[in-house]
Structure formats: structure tokens, C-alpha cells
Coordinates of C-alpha atoms in Angstrom, one line a residue:
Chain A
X1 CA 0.0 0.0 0.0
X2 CA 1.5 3.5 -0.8
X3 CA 2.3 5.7 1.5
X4 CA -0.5 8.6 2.9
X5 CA -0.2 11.9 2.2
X6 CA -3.3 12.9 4.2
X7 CA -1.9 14.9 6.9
X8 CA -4.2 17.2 8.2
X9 CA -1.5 19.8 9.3
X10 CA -0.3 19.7 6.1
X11 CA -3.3 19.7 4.2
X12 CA -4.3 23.2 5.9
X13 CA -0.8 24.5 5.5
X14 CA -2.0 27.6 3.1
X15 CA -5.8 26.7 3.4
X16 CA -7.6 29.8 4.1
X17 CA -11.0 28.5 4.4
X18 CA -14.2 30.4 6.5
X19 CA -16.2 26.9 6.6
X20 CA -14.5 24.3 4.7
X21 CA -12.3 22.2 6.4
X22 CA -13.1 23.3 10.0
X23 CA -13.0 19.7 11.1
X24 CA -10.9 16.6 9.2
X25 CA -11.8 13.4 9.9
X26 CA -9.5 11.2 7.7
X27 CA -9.1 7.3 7.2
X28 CA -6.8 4.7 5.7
X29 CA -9.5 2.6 4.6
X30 CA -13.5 3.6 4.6
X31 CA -16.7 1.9 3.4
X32 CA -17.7 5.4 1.5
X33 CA -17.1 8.9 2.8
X34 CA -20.3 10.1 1.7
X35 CA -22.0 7.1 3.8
X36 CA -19.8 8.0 6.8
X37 CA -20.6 11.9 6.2
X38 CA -24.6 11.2 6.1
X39 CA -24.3 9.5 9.6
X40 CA -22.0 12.6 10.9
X41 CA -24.5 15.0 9.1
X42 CA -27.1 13.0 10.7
X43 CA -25.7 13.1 14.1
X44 CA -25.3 16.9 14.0
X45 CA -21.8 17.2 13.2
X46 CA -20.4 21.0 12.5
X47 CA -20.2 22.3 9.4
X48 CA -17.5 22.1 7.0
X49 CA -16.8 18.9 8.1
X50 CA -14.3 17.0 5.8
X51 CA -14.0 13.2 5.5
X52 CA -11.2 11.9 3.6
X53 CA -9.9 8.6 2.7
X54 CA -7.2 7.2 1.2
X55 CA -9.4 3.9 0.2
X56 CA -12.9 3.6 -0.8
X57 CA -13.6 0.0 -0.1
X58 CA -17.6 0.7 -1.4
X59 CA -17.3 3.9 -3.0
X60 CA -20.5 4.7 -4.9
X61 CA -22.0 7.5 -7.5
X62 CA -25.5 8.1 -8.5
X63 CA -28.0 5.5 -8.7
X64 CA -25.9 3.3 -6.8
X65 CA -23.2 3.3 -9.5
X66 CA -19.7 2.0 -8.3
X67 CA -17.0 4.5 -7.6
X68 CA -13.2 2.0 -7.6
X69 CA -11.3 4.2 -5.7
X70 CA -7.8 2.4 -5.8
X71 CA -5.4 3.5 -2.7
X72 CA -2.7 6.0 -2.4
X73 CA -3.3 8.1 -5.6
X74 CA -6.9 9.5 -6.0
X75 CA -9.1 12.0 -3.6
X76 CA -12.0 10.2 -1.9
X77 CA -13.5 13.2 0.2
X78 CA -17.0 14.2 1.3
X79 CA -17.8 17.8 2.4
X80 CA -20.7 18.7 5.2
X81 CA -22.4 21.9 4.7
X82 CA -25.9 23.0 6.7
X83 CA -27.2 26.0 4.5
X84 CA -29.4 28.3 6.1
X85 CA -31.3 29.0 2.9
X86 CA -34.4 26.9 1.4
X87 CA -34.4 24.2 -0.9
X88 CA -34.7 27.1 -4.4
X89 CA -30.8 27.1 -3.8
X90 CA -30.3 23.4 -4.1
X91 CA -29.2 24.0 -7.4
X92 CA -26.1 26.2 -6.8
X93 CA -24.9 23.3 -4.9
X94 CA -25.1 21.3 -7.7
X95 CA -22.7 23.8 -10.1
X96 CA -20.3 24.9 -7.2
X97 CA -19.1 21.2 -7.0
X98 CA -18.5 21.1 -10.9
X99 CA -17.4 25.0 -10.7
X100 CA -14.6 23.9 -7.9
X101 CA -13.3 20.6 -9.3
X102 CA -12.8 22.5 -12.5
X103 CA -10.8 25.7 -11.2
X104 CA -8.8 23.2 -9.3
X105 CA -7.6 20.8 -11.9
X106 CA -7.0 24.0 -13.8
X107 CA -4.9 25.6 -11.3
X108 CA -3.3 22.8 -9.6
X109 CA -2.6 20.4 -13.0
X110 CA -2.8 22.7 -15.2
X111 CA -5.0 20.4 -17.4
X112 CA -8.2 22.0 -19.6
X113 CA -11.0 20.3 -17.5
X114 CA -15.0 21.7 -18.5
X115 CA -17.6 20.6 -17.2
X116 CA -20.6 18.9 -18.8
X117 CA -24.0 19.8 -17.6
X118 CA -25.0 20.0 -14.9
X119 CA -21.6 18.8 -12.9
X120 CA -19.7 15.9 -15.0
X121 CA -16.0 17.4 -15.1
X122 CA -14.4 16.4 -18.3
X123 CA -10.8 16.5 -20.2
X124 CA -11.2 16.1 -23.6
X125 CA -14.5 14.3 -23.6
X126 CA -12.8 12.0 -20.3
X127 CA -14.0 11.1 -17.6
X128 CA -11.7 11.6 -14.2
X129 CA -14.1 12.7 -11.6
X130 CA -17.3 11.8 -9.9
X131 CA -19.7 14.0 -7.9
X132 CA -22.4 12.9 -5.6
X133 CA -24.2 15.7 -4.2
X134 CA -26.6 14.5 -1.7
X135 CA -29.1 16.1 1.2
X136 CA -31.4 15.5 3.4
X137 CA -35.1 17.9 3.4
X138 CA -37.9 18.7 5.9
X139 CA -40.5 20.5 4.9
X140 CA -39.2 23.1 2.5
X141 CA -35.7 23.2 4.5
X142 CA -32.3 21.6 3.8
X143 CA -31.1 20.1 7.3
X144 CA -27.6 19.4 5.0
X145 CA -25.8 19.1 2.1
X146 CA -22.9 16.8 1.3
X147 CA -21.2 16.9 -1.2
X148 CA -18.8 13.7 -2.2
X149 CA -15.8 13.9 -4.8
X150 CA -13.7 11.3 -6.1
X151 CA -10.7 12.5 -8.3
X152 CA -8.8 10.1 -10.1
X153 CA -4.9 11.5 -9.7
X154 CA -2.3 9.9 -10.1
X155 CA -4.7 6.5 -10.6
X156 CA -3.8 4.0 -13.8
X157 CA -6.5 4.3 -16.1
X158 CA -6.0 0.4 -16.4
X159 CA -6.9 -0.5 -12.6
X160 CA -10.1 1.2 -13.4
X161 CA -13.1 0.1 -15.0
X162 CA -14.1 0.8 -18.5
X163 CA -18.6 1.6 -18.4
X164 CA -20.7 2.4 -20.9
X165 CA -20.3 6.3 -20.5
X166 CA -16.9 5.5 -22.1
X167 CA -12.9 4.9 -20.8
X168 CA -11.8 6.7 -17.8
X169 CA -8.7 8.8 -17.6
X170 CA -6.7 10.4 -14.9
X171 CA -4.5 13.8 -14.5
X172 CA -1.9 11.5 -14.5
X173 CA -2.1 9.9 -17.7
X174 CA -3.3 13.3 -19.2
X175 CA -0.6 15.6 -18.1
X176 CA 2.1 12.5 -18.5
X177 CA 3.7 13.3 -14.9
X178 CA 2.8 12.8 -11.1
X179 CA 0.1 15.3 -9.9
X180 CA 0.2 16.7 -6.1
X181 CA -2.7 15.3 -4.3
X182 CA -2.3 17.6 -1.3
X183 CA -2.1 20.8 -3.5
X184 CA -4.9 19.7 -5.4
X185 CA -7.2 18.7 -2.4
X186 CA -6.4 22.5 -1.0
X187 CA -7.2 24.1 -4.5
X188 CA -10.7 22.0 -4.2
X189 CA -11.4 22.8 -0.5
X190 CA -10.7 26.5 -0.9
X191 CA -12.8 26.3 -4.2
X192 CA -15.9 25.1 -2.6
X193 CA -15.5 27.2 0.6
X194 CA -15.8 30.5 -1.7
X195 CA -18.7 28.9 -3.5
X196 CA -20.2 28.1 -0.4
X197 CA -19.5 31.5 1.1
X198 CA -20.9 33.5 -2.5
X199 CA -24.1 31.5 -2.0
X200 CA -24.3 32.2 1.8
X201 CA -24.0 35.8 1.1
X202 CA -26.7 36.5 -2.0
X203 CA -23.8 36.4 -4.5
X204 CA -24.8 32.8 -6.1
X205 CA -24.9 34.0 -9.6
X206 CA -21.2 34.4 -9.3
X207 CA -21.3 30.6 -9.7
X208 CA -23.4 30.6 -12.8
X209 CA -21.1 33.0 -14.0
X210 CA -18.0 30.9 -13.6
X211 CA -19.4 27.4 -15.0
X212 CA -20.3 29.4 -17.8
X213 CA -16.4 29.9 -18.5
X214 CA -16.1 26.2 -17.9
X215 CA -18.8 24.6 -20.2
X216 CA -18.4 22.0 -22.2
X217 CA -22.2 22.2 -23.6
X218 CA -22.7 25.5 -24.4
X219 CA -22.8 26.3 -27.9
X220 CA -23.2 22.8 -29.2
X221 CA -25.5 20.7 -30.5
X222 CA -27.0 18.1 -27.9
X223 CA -29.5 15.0 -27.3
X224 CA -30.9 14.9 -23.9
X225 CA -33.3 11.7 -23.4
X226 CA -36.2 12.4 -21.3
X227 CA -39.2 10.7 -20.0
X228 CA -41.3 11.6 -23.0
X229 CA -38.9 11.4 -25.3
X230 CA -35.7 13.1 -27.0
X231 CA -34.9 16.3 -27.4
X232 CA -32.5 17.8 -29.8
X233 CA -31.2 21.0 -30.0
X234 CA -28.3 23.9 -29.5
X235 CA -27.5 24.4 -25.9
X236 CA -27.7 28.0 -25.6
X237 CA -27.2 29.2 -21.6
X238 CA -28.1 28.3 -18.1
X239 CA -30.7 29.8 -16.2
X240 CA -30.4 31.0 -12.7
X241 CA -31.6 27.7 -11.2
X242 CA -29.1 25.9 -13.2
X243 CA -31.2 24.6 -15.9
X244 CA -30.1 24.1 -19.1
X245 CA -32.0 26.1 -22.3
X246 CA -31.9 24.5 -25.5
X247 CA -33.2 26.3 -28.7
X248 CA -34.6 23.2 -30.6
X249 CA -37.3 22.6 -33.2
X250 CA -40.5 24.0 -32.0
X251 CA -38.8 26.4 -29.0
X252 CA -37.0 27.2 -26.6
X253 CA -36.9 24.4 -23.7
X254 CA -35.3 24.0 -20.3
X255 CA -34.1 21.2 -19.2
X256 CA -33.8 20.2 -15.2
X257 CA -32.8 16.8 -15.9
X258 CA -31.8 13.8 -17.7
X259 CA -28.3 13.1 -19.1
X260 CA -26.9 15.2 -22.4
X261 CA -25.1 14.1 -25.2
X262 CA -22.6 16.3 -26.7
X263 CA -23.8 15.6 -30.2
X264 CA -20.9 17.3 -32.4
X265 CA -18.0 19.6 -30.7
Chain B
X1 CA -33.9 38.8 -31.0
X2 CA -31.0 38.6 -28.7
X3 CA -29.7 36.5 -25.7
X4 CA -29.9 39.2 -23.2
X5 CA -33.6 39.6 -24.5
X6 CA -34.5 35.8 -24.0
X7 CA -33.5 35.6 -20.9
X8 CA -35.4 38.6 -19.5
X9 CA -38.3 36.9 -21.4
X10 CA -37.5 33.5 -19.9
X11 CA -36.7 34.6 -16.2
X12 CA -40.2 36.7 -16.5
X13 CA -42.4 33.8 -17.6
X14 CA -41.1 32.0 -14.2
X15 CA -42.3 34.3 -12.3
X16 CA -45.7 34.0 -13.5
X17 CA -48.0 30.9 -14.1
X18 CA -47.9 30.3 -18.1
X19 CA -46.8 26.9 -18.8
X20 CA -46.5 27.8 -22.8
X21 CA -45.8 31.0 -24.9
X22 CA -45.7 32.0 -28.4
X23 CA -44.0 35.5 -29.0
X24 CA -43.6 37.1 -32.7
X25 CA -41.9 39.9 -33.8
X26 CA -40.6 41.1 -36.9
X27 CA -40.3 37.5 -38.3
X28 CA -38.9 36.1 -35.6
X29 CA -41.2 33.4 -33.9
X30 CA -40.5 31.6 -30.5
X31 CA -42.5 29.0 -28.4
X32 CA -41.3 28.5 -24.6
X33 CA -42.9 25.5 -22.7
X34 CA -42.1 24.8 -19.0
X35 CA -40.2 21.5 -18.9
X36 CA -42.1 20.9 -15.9
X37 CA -45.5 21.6 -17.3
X38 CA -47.6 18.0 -17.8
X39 CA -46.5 17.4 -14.5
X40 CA -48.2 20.4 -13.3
X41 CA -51.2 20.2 -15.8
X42 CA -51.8 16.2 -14.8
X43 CA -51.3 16.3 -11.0
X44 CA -51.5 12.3 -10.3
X45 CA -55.6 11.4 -9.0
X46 CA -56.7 12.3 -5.2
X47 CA -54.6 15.6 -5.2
X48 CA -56.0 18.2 -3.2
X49 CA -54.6 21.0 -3.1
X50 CA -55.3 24.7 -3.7
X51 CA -52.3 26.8 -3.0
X52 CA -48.5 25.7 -3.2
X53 CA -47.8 25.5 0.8
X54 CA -44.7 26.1 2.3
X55 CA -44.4 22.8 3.9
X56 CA -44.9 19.6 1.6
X57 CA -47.1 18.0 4.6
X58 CA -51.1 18.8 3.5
X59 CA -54.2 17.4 5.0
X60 CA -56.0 15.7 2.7
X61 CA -59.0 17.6 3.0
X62 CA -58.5 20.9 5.1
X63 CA -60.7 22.2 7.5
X64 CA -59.8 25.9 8.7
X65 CA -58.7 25.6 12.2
X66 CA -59.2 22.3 12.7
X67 CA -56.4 20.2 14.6
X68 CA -55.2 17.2 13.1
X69 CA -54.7 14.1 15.4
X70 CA -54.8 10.1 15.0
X71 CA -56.8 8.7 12.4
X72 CA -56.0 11.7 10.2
X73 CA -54.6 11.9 6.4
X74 CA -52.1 13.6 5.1
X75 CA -50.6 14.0 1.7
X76 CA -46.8 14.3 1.5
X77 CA -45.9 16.7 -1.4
X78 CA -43.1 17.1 -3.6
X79 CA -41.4 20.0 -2.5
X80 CA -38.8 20.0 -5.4
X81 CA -39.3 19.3 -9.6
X82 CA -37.5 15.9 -10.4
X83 CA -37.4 12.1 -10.4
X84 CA -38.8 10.4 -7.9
X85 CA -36.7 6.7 -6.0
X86 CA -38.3 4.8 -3.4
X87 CA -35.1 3.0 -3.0
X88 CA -31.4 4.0 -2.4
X89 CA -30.2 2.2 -5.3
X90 CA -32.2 0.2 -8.2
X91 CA -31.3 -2.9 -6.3
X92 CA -31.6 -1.7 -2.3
X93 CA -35.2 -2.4 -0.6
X94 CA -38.0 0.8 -0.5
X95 CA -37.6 3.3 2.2
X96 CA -41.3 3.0 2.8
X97 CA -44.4 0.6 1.6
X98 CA -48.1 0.1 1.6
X99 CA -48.9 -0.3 5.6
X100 CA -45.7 0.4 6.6
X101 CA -45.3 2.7 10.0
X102 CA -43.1 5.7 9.8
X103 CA -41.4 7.7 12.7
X104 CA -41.2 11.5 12.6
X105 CA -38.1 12.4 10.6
X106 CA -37.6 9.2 8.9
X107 CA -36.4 8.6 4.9
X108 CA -39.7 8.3 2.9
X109 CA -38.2 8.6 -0.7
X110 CA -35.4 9.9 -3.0
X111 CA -35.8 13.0 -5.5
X112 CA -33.0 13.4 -7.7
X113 CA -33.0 17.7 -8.9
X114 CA -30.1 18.5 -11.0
X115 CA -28.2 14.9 -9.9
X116 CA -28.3 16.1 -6.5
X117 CA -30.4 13.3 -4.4
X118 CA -32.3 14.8 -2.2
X119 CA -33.4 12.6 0.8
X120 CA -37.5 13.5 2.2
X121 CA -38.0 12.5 5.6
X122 CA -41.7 12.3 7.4
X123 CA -42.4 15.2 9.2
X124 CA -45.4 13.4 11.4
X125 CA -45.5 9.8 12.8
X126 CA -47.7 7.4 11.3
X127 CA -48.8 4.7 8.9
X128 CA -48.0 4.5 4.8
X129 CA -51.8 4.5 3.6
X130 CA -50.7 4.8 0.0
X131 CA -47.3 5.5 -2.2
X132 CA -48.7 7.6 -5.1
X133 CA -45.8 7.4 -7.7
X134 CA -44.3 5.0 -9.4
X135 CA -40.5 4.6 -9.5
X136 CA -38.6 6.3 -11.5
X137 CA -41.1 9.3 -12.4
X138 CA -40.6 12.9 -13.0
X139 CA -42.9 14.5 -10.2
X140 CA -43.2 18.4 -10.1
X141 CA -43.9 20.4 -7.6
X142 CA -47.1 20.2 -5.0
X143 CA -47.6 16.5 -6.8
X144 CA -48.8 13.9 -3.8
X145 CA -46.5 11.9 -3.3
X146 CA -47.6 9.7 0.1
X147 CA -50.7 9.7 2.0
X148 CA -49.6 8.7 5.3
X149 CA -52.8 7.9 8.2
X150 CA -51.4 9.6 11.7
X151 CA -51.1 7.8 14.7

């Protein structure tokens, strides 16, 4: 097993957070960090909570999807957050992850990540990341967010599984030299925490704003399959709730759900 | 007409009720349609509802001022647009079924909203009288999704 680099002192060498990263709780070897970070959520745990493994024994995505999450050389590390504002802002939540993995991998690796809509971060059309946003509602409140994001780094595109959304890649393989996990877990952490901090403080179009820069979608022509059917048409913006407007045959729709296909580039 | 422009026209229409518009102007001719909109137009049988409330919990049939208590109904509404999982995972076990007794503050369903999952607990104590959607369904908001008998 490699060695860790998750050393909390270390990790907030340089971190200048206001929520994120107030607590770590970091582990060698963990079911799922977003399974251990409902239970802490769920328990009451302060915010900004951070749990961070080194090995994902049952890491998962969406839908129950599985997450391999070899040891050593990828991020496995769920974020607590307990918004004050109602359940309209969900949405935010669901860019500001995309928006901060992005920046980060930009910044840190230098590589050209965009993001897909709503929050699949890309490298040339691959696959490197996963996001799972969950939280919990009562009544028209959100008790908590968490938000859960496995990075592959310096992973072997080899030890991981090829699915049908295509081959997955690493910053490794696409910048062709070792990546610094620490570095890049900082640029993440502080990414999220000024998100967080722009929502908390009215400023959440600053968000829409900055996955704009970032797209992958915009512009292009795109498929998205929905319940009653396809849709084809060009992806033209994002609307303040993060949904995505395509001009298509017949008018103008939005789109809140369902998975796109970048139809040409 | 411009970008700017559709977007003022876009972010206006959602503050008002139209599900669909059709707008011309110097040969330029644009329909917008909700996305949401058959969910709101079709509201699945035995809703009752009037008003969008603040809280997804709704008696079944309100009474002004009257208090609810054991042997009530209420309806459990969406409080978000998106897709609606009675399970964890395709293969995990329902949170909740027919006849099934829920505690105050306990999972009762899934709805995914831009990929986030959003976990809905029970906000009264009682028994599952009937689950209202199916799997898998887009449900919009105010849609009934439980009708739960109080206890």
C-alpha cells in the first residue's frame, strides 16, 4: 500500500477557508465517505466537516453506481455543509461542485478540465471525476448538504473500469507526470468554501457565472433523453436555477434533468 | 432577438403561471414551454390541493382551524421538480411501503434535482396508507406523493 499523504496539518498548510475544512476526519481505509458523512450529518456534526480517505472499499455515484477508488493516488473526500437558505438554492450546490473541481484541476494540474451539464467534469471528452451531491429535506428546509468527490490522480487508467459512458482517464495519464494530491485537495477545498461563502452571502450567480467559462455544452448541439422522449437542440445558456435552455425545433426548452449528449464539438 | 432579450423573457415567464408562450416579432417566432409543465397540468388522481404550501405535509382535506390528530390523512408533497426513487439504489429495498409505519423524521423517498439526491424524511408519525408514484417518475412540484394515516 502507498504511503498517505493525508496529513491534516499539512493539508491546511496555506488553506484559508471560512467553513470548509473546519473539522478533518481522515481514514486509511472507509466503506464510502459520503455514507460515513450522512451518519456525521445526521448526528449533527459542524459544518464544514471534511471526511477523507485514502481507500474507498464501497465507494458509490449516482443511482448506486460504483465508484473504484484504488489507494494512495486518488481523492475520496466528502464535504458537510448545513445551508441556512431553502431548498430554491439546491441548485447552486449542484454547479459549485462542478465549478470547484474544475478551477482546481486548472490551477493545480494545469490540465483544460470543463464541465458537462449539470456537474460531470471532463478532459477532452474524459471522464476523471465523480460528484455525488446529496441532502437531506424537511419541509421546505435543507437540514444538510454533502457533497462527495472522487478524483482520479495519479490513478492507472488500467486499474479502473471501462462503463458504458466511455474509458476513464486520470490527470496522470493526461498531463504524463505525477500530480500533487495535497495541492490539489487544498485548491478543491478553498474552491468550494468561496462557492459556499458567494451563496451564503446572496452572491450565487457568481457561480453561474463561472461554469459558464467552464462549459463543455454550451454552444453545441445536444441530445438529452427524457421521460417523454428526446430532445435535440443547440445548448444555448443556463438559467439562474441551473437549468439548461436549449433552442430546438419547435422552441425554446429547459431542461432540469436527464443526461446530455454532446452531439458534435 | 438577442440573448440578453430571451433571458429577460424567460426569467419573467417563471415568475408567472404560463406553462407555454408563443411571441412574434418582426419575423422572428419563438415558443417557450415549462419542462415541468404536464407534471403540473396532470397532478396524479386524489390531489388536493389549492395553493402551493410552504411545507410539503397537506391534510387531505382541510378544514380551517381544525387540529389534526390520530386517524388523520395527510398528503406528503413534492417539495422539489425531479425524479422520484423509493429505493437507495435500483437494487436496495423501498424506504417505505403500503402499511408500513413511519417515525417523525424518517427517509420516505429519493428525488433526484439537477443529480443532487435529495433525501425526504416524514415530518409526522404514522402509517403509509398509499405510495402515489411509481419509481422512477418525474414529479413536479405540490404532486402527492404519500398519503400517510397519523397515529
Amino acid at each position: 500500500m502507498a504511503g498517505s499523504d493525508w496529513d491534516e496539518k499539512k493539508i491546511k498548510e496555506g488553506l484559508n477557508t471560512e467553513v470548509v475544512g473546519t473539522r478533518f476526519e481522515i481514514f486509511q481505509e472507509i466503506d464510502s465517505t459520503n455514507h460515513h458523512a450522512m451518519e456525521l450529518a445526521s448526528g449533527g456534526v459542524e459544518e464544514g466537516t471534511v471526511v477523507l480517505a485514502e481507500w474507498q472499499t464501497e465507494g458509490r455515484g449516482r443511482l448506486g453506481r460504483e465508484w473504484v477508488s484504488p489507494s494512495g493516488v486518488g481523492i475520496y473526500v466528502t464535504v458537510i455543509l448545513h445551508p441556512e437558505g431553502g431548498i430554491a438554492q439546491l441548485p447552486k450546490y449542484t454547479l459549485l461542485a462542478g465549478v470547484a473541481v474544475a478551477e482546481a484541476v486548472r490551477e493545480v494540474a494545469g490540465l483544460p478540465a470543463e464541465i458537462k451539464w449539470p456537474n460531470d467534469v471532463l478532459i477532452d471528452g474524459k471522464k476523471f471525476c465523480g460528484i455525488l451531491e446529496e441532502s437531506f429535506v424537511s419541509g421546505s428546509k435543507i437540514k444538510y448538504v454533502i457533497i462527495g468527490i472522487g478524483i482520479n490522480v495519479n490513478t492507472d487508467p488500467a486499474d479502473l473500469p471501462v462503463t458504458p459512458r466511455g474509458a476513464p482517464t486520470s490527470l496522470k495519464a493526461e498531463k504524463g507526470e505525477h500530480v500533487d494530491r495535497v495541492e490539489l485537495l487544498r485548491s478543491v477545498l478553498q474552491k468550494l468554501d468561496t462557492g459556499y461563502t458567494e451563496i451564503r452571502t446572496g452572491n450565487g450567480e457568481n457561480i453561474i457565472h463561472k461554469w459558464r467559462g467552464l462549459s463543455a455544452t454550451l454552444g453545441h448541439k445536444v441530445r438529452v433523453e427524457l421521460s417523454g422522449g428526446t430532445l435535440e437542440g443547440q445548448a444555448v445558456d443556463i438559467d439562474d436555477d441551473g437549468g439548461l435552455l436549449i433552442s430546438a425545433e419547435g422552441g425554446m426548452q429547459k431542461v432540469t434533468a436527464g443526461d446530455i449528449i454532446i452531439v458534435n464539438s | 432577438m438577442d440573448l440578453e432579450k430571451l433571458k429577460e423573457l424567460v426569467e419573467f415567464l417563471e415568475t408567472k403561471d404560463f406553462v407555454e408562450v408563443e411571441y412574434e416579432n418582426e419575423g422572428v417566432r419563438l415558443r417557450l414551454r415549462r419542462a415541468e409543465a404536464e407534471a403540473r397540468i396532470n397532478p396524479v388522481p386524489t390531489a388536493q390541493q389549492d395553493m402551493p404550501a410552504p411545507s410539503p405535509f397537506q391534510k387531505t382535506q382541510p378544514e380551517q382551524g381544525e387540529i389534526l390528530g390520530e386517524g388523520d390523512y395527510v398528503t406528503v408533497e413534492s417539495p422539489i421538480v425531479g425524479t422520484f426513487y423509493r429505493a437507495s439504489s435500483p437494487e436496495a429495498d423501498p424506504f417505505v411501503g403500503d402499511g408500513d409505519t413511519v417515525e417523525k423524521g424518517q427517509v420516505l423517498c429519493i428525488i433526484e434535482a439537477m443529480k443532487v439526491m435529495n433525501e425526504i424524511e416524514s415530518e409526522v408519525k404514522g402509517r403509509v396508507k398509499s405510495v402515489l408514484v411509481e419509481n422512477g417518475q418525474p414529479v413536479g412540484y405540490g404532486d402527492p406523493l404519500f398519503i400517510i394515516e397519523l397515529s
